[in-house]
mmCIF file with all atom_site columns, C-alpha atoms in Angstrom:
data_model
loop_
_atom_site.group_PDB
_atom_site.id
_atom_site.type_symbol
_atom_site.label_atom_id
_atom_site.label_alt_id
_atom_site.label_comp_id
_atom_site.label_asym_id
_atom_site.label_entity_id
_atom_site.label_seq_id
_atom_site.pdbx_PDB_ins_code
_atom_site.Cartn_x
_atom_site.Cartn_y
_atom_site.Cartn_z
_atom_site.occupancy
_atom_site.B_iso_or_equiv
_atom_site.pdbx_formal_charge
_atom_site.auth_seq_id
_atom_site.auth_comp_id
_atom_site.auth_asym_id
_atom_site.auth_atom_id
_atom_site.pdbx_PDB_model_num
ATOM 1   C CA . UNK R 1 1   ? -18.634 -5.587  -2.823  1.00 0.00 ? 289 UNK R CA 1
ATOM 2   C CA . UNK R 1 2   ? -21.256 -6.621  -5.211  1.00 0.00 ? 290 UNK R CA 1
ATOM 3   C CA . UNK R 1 3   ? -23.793 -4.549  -3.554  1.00 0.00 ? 291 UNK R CA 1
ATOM 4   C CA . UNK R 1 4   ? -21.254 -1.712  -4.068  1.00 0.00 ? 292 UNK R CA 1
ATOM 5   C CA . UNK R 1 5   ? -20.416 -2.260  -7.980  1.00 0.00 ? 293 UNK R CA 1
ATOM 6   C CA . UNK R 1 6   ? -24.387 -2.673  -8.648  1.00 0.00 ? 294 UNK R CA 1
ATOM 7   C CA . UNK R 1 7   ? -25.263 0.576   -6.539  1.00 0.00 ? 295 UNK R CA 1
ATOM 8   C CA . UNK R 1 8   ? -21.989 1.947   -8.498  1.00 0.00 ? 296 UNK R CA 1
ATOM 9   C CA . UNK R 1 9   ? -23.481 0.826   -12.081 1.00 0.00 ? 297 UNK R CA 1
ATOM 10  C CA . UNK R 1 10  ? -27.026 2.096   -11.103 1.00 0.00 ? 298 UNK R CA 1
ATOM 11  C CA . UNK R 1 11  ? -25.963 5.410   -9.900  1.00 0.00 ? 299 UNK R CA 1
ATOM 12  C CA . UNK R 1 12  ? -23.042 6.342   -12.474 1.00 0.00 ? 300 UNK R CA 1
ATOM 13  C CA . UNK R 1 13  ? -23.699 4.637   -15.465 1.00 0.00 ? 301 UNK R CA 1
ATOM 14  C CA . UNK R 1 14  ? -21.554 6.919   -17.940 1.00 0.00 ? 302 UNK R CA 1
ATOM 15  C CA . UNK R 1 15  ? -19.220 6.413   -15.741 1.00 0.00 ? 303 UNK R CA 1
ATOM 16  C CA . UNK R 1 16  ? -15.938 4.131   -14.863 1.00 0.00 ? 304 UNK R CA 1
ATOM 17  C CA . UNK R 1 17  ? -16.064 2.671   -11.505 1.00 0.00 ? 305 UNK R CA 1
ATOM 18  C CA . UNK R 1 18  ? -13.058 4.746   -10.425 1.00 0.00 ? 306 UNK R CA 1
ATOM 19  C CA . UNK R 1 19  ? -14.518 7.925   -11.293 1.00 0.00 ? 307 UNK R CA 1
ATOM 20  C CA . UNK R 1 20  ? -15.980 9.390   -7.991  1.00 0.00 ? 308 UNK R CA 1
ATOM 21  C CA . UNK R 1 21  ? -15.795 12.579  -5.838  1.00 0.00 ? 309 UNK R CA 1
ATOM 22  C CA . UNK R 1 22  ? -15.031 12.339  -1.779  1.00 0.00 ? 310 UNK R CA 1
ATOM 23  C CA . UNK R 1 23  ? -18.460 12.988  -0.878  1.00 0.00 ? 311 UNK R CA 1
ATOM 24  C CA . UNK R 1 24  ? -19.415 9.664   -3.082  1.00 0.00 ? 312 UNK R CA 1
ATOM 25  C CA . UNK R 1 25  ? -16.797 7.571   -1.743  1.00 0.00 ? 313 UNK R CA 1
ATOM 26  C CA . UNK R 1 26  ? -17.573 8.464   1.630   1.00 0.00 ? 314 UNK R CA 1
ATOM 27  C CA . UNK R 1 27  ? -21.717 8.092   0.505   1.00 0.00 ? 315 UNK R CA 1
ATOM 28  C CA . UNK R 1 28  ? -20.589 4.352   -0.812  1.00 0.00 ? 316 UNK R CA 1
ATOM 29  C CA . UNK R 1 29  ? -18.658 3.328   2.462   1.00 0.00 ? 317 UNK R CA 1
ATOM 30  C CA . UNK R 1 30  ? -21.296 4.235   4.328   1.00 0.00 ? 318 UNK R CA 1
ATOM 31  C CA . UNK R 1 31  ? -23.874 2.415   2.039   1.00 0.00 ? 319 UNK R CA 1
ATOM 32  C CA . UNK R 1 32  ? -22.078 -0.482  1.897   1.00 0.00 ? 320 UNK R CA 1
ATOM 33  C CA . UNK R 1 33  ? -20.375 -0.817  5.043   1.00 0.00 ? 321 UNK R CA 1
ATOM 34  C CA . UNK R 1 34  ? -17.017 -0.875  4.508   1.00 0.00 ? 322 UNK R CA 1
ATOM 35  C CA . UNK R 1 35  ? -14.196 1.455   5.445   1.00 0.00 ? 323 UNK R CA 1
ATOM 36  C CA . UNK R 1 36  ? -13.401 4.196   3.410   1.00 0.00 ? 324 UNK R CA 1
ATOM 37  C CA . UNK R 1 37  ? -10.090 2.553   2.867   1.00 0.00 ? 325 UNK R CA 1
ATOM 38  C CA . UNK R 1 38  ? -11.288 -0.625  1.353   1.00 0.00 ? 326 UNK R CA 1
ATOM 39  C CA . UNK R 1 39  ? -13.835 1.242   -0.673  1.00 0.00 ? 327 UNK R CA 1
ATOM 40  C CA . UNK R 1 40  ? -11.183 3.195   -2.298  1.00 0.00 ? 328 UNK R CA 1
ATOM 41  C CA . UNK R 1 41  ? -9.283  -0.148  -2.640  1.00 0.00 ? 329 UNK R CA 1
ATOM 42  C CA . UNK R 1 42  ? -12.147 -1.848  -4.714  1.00 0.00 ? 330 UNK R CA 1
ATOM 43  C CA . UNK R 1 43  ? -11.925 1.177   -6.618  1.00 0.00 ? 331 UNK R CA 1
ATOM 44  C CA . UNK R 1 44  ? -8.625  0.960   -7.629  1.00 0.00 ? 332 UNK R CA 1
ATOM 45  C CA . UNK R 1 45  ? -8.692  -3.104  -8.516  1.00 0.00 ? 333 UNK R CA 1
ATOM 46  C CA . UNK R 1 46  ? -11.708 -2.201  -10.610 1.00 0.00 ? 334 UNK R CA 1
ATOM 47  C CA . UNK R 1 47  ? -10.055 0.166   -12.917 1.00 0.00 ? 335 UNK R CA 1
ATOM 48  C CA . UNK R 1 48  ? -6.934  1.885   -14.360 1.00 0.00 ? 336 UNK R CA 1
ATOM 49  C CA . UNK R 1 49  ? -4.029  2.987   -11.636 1.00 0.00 ? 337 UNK R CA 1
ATOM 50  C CA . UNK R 1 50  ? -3.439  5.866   -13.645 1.00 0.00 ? 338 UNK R CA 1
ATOM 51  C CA . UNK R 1 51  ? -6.886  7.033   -13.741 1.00 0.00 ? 339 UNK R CA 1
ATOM 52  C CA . UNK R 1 52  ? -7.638  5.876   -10.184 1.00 0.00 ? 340 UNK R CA 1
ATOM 53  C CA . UNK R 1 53  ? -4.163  8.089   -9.248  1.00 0.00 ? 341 UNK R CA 1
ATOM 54  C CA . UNK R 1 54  ? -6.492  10.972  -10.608 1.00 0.00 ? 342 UNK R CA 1
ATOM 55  C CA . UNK R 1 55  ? -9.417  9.964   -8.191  1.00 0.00 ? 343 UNK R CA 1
ATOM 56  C CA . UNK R 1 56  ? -7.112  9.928   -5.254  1.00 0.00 ? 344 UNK R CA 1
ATOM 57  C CA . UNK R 1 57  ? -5.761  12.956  -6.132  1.00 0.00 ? 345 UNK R CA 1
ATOM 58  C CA . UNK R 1 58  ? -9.312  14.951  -5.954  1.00 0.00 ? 346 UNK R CA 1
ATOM 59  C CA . UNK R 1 59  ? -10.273 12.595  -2.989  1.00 0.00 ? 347 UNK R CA 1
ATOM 60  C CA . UNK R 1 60  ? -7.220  14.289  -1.126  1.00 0.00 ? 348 UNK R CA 1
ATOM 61  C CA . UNK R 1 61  ? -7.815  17.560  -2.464  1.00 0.00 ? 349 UNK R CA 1
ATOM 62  C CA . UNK R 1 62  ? -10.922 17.774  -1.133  1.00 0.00 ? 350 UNK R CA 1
ATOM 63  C CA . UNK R 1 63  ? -9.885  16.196  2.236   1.00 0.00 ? 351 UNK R CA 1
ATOM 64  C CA . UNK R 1 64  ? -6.457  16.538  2.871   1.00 0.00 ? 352 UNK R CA 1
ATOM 65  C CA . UNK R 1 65  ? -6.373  14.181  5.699   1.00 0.00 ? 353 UNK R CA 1
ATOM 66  C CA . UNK R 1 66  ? -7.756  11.286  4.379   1.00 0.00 ? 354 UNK R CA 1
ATOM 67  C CA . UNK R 1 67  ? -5.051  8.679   4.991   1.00 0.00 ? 355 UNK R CA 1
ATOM 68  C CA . UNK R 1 68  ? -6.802  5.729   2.976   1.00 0.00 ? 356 UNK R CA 1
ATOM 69  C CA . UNK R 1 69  ? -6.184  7.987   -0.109  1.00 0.00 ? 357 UNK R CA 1
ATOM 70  C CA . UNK R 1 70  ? -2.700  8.768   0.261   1.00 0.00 ? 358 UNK R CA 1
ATOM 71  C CA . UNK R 1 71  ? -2.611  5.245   1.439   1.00 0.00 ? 359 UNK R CA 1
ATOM 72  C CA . UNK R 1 72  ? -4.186  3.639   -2.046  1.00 0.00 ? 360 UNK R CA 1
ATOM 73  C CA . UNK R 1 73  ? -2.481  6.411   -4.242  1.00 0.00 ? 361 UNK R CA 1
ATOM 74  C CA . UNK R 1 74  ? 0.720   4.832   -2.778  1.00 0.00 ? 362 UNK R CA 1
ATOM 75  C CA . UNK R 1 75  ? -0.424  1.152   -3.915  1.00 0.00 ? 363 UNK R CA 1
ATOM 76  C CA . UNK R 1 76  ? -1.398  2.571   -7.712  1.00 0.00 ? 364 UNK R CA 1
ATOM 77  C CA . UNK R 1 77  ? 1.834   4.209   -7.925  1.00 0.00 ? 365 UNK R CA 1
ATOM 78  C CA . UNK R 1 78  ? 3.636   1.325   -6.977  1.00 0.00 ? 366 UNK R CA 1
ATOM 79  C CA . UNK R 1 79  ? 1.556   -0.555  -9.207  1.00 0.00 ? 367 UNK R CA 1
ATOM 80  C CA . UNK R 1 80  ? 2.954   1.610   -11.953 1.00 0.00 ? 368 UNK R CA 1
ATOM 81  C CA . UNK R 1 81  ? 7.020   1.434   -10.854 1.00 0.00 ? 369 UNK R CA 1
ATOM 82  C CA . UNK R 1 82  ? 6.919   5.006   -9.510  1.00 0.00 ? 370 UNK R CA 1
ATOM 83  C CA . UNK R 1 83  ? 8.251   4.499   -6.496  1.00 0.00 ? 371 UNK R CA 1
ATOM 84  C CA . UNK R 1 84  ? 9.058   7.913   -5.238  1.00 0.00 ? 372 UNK R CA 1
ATOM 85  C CA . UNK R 1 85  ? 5.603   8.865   -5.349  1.00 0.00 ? 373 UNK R CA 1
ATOM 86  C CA . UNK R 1 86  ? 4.610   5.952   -3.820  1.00 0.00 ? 374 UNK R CA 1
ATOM 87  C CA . UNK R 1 87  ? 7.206   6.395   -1.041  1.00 0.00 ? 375 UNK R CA 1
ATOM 88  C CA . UNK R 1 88  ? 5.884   10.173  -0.344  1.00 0.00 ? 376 UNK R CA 1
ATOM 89  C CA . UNK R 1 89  ? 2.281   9.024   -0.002  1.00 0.00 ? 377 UNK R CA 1
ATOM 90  C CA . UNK R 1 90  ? 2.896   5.789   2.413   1.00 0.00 ? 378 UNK R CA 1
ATOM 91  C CA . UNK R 1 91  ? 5.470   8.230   4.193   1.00 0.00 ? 379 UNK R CA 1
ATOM 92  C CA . UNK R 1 92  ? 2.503   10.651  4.430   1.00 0.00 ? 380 UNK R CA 1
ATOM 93  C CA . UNK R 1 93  ? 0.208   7.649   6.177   1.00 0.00 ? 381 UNK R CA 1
ATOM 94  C CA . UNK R 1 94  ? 2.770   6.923   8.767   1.00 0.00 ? 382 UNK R CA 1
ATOM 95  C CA . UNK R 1 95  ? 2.439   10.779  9.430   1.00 0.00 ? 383 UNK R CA 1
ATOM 96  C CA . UNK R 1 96  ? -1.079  10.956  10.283  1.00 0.00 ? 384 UNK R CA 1
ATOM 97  C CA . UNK R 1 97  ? -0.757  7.626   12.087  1.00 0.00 ? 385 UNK R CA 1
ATOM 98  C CA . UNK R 1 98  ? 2.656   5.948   12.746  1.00 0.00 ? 386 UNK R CA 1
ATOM 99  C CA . UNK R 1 99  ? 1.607   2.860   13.462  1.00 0.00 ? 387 UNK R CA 1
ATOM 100 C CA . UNK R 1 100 ? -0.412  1.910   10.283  1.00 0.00 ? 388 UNK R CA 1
ATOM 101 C CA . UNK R 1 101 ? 0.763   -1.934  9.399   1.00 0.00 ? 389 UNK R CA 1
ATOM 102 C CA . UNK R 1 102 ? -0.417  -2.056  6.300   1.00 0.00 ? 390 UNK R CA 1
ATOM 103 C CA . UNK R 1 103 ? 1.483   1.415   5.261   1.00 0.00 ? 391 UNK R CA 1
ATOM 104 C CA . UNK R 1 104 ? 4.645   0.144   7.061   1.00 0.00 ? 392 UNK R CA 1
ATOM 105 C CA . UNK R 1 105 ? 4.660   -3.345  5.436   1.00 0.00 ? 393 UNK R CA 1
ATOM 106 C CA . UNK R 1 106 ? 3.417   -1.580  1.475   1.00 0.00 ? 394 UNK R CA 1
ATOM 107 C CA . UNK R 1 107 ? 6.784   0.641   2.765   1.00 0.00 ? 395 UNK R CA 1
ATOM 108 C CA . UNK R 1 108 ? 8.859   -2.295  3.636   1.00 0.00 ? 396 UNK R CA 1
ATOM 109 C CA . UNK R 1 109 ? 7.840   -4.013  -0.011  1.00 0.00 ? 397 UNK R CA 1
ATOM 110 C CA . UNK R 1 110 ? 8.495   -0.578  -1.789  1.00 0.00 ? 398 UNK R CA 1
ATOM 111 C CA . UNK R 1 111 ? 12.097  -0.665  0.497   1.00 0.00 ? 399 UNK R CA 1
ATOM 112 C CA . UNK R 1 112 ? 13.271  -3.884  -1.283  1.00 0.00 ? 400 UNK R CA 1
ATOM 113 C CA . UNK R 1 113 ? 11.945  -2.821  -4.249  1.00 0.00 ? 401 UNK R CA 1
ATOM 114 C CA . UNK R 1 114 ? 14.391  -0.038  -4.163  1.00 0.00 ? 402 UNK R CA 1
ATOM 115 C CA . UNK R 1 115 ? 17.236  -1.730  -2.929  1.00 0.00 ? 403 UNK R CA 1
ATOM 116 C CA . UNK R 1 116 ? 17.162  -0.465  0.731   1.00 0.00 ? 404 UNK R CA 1
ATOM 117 C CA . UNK R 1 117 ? 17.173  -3.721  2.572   1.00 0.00 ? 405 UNK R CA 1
ATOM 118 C CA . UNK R 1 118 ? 17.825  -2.478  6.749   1.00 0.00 ? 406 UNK R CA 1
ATOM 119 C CA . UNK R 1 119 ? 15.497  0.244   5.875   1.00 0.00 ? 407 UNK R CA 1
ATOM 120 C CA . UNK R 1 120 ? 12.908  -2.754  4.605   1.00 0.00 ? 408 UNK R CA 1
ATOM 121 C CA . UNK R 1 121 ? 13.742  -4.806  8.214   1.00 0.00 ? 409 UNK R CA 1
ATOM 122 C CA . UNK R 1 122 ? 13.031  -2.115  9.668   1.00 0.00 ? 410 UNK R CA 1
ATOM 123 C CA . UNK R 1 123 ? 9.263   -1.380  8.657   1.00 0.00 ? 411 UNK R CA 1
ATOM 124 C CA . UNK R 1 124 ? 8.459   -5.054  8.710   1.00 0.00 ? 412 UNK R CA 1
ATOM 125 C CA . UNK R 1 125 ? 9.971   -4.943  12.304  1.00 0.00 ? 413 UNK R CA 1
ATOM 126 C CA . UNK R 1 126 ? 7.930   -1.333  13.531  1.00 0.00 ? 414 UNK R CA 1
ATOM 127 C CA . UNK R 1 127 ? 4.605   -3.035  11.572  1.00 0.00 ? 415 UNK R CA 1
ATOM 128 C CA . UNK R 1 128 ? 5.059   -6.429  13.588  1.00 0.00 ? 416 UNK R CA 1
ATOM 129 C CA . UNK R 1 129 ? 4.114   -4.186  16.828  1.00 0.00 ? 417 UNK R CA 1
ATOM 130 C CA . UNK R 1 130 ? 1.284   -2.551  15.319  1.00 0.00 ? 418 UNK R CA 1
ATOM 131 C CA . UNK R 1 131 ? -2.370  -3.658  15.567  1.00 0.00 ? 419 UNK R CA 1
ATOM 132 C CA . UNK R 1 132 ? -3.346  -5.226  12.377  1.00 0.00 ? 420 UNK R CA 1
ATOM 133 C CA . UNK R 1 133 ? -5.455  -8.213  10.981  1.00 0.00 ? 421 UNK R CA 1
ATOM 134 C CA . UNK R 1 134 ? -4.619  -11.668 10.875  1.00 0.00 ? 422 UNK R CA 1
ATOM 135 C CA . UNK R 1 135 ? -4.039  -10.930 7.088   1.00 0.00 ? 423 UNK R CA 1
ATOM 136 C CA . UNK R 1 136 ? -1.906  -7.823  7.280   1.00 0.00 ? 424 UNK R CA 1
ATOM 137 C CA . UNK R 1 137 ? 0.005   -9.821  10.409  1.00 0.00 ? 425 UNK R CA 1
ATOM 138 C CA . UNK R 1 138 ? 0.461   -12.900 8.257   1.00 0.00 ? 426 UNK R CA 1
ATOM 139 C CA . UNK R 1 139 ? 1.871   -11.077 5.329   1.00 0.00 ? 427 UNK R CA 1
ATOM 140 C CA . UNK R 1 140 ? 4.293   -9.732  7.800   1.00 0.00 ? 428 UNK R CA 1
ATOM 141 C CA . UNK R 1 141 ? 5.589   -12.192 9.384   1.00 0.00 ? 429 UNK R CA 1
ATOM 142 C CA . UNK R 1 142 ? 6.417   -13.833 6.033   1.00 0.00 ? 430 UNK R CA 1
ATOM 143 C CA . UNK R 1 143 ? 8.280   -11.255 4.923   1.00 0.00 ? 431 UNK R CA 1
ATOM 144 C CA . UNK R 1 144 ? 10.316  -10.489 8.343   1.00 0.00 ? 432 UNK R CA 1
ATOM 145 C CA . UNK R 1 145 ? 11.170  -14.777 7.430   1.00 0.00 ? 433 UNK R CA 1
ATOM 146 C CA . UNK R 1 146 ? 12.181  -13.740 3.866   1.00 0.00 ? 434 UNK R CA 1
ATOM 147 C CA . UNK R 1 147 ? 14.502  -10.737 4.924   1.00 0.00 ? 435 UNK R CA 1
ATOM 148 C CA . UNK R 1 148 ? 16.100  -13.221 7.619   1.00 0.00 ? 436 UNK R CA 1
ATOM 149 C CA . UNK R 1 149 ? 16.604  -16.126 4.603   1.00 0.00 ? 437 UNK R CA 1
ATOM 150 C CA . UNK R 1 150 ? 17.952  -13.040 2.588   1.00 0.00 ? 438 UNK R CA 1
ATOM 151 C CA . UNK R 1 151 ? 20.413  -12.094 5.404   1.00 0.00 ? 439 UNK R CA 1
ATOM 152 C CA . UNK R 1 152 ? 21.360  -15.505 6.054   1.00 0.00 ? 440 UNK R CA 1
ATOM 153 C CA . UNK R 1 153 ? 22.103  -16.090 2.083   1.00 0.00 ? 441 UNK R CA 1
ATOM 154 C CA . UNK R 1 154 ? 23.913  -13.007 2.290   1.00 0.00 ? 442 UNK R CA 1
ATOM 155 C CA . UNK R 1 155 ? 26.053  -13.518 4.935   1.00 0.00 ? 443 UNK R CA 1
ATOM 156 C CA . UNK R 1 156 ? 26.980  -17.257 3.448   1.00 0.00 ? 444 UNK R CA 1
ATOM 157 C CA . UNK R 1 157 ? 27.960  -15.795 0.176   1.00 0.00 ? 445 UNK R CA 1
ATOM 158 C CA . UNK R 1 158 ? 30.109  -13.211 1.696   1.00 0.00 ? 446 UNK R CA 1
ATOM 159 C CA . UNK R 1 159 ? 31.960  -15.664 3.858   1.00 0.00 ? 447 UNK R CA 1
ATOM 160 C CA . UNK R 1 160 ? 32.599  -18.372 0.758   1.00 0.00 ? 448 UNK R CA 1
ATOM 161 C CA . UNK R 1 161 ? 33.839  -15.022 -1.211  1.00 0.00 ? 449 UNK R CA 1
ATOM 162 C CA . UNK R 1 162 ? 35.843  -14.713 1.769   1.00 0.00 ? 450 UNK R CA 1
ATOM 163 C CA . UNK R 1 163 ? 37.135  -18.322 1.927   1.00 0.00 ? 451 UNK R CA 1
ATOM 164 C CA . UNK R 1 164 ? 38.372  -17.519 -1.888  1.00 0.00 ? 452 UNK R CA 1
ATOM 165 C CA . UNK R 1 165 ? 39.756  -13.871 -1.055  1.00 0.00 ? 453 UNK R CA 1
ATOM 166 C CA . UNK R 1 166 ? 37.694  -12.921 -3.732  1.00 0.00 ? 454 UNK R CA 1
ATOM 167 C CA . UNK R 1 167 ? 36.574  -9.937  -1.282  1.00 0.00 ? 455 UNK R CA 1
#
């Protein structure tokens, strides 16, 4: 990642590190080594999620199918609250590959967020079967054991309502 910034700094230096065509991203994954994915990830951490949004916007333009930007223009708009748009890009992911962990458990997050708990369980459960790294898997399986505290509180204030025929 250092490599990347100082290659970034050399190359573009009127410009913010978020502020690159495809053919550059795909020129500094290649450099550097990492996925396109992560590159536009670094991207995004390094700057503004509005501007990046902007990036990710051309990126996709210019390749239509490149899931990691649909993928990290999800993550800035959830970063920013706007949830529908965030929910059209990581529902755009799972269409070019449907069994994307990280998409399904950024879905899952974005599911809570919005109140839509089953719908939640359910991409945490779909993501559990999908390949993924011992980060991604981790992160998972922690939040499969906080839906399951979550039901269990649920279902424990529901019943003590019960007991007092309050419901």
């Amino acid at each position: 990642y250092v490599t990347l910034v100082a290659e970034t700094r050399r190359r573009f230096p009127h410009v913010t590190p978020h502020f690159f065509t495809a053919s550059e991203i795909t020129t500094m994954s290649q450099t550097s080594g990492l996925p396109i994915r992560e590159v536009l990830l670094k991207l995004h951490e390094a700057g503004n999620p509005k501007e990046a949004i902007l990036e990710y916007d051309r990126a996709i333009k210019a390749n239509p199918k490149l899931a990691e930007a649909y993928f990290n223009r999800g993550n800035a708009h959830y970063d920013l609250g706007q949830n529908m748009q965030a929910l059209r890009d990581y529902n755009q992911v799972l269409r070019f590959n449907p069994k994307d962990a990280e998409a399904l458990y950024n879905l899952g997050c974005l599911k809570i967020r919005l109140g839509a708990l089953d719908e939640a369980w359910k991409c945490f459960l779909r993501a559990e079967d999908c390949p993924c790294t011992r980060v991604i898997s981790r992160k998972i399986k922690e939040a499969l054991h906080f839906m399951k505290d979550l039901k269990t509180k649920n279902q424990e204030s529901h019943k003590a309502l019960k007991k007092n025929k309050l419901v």
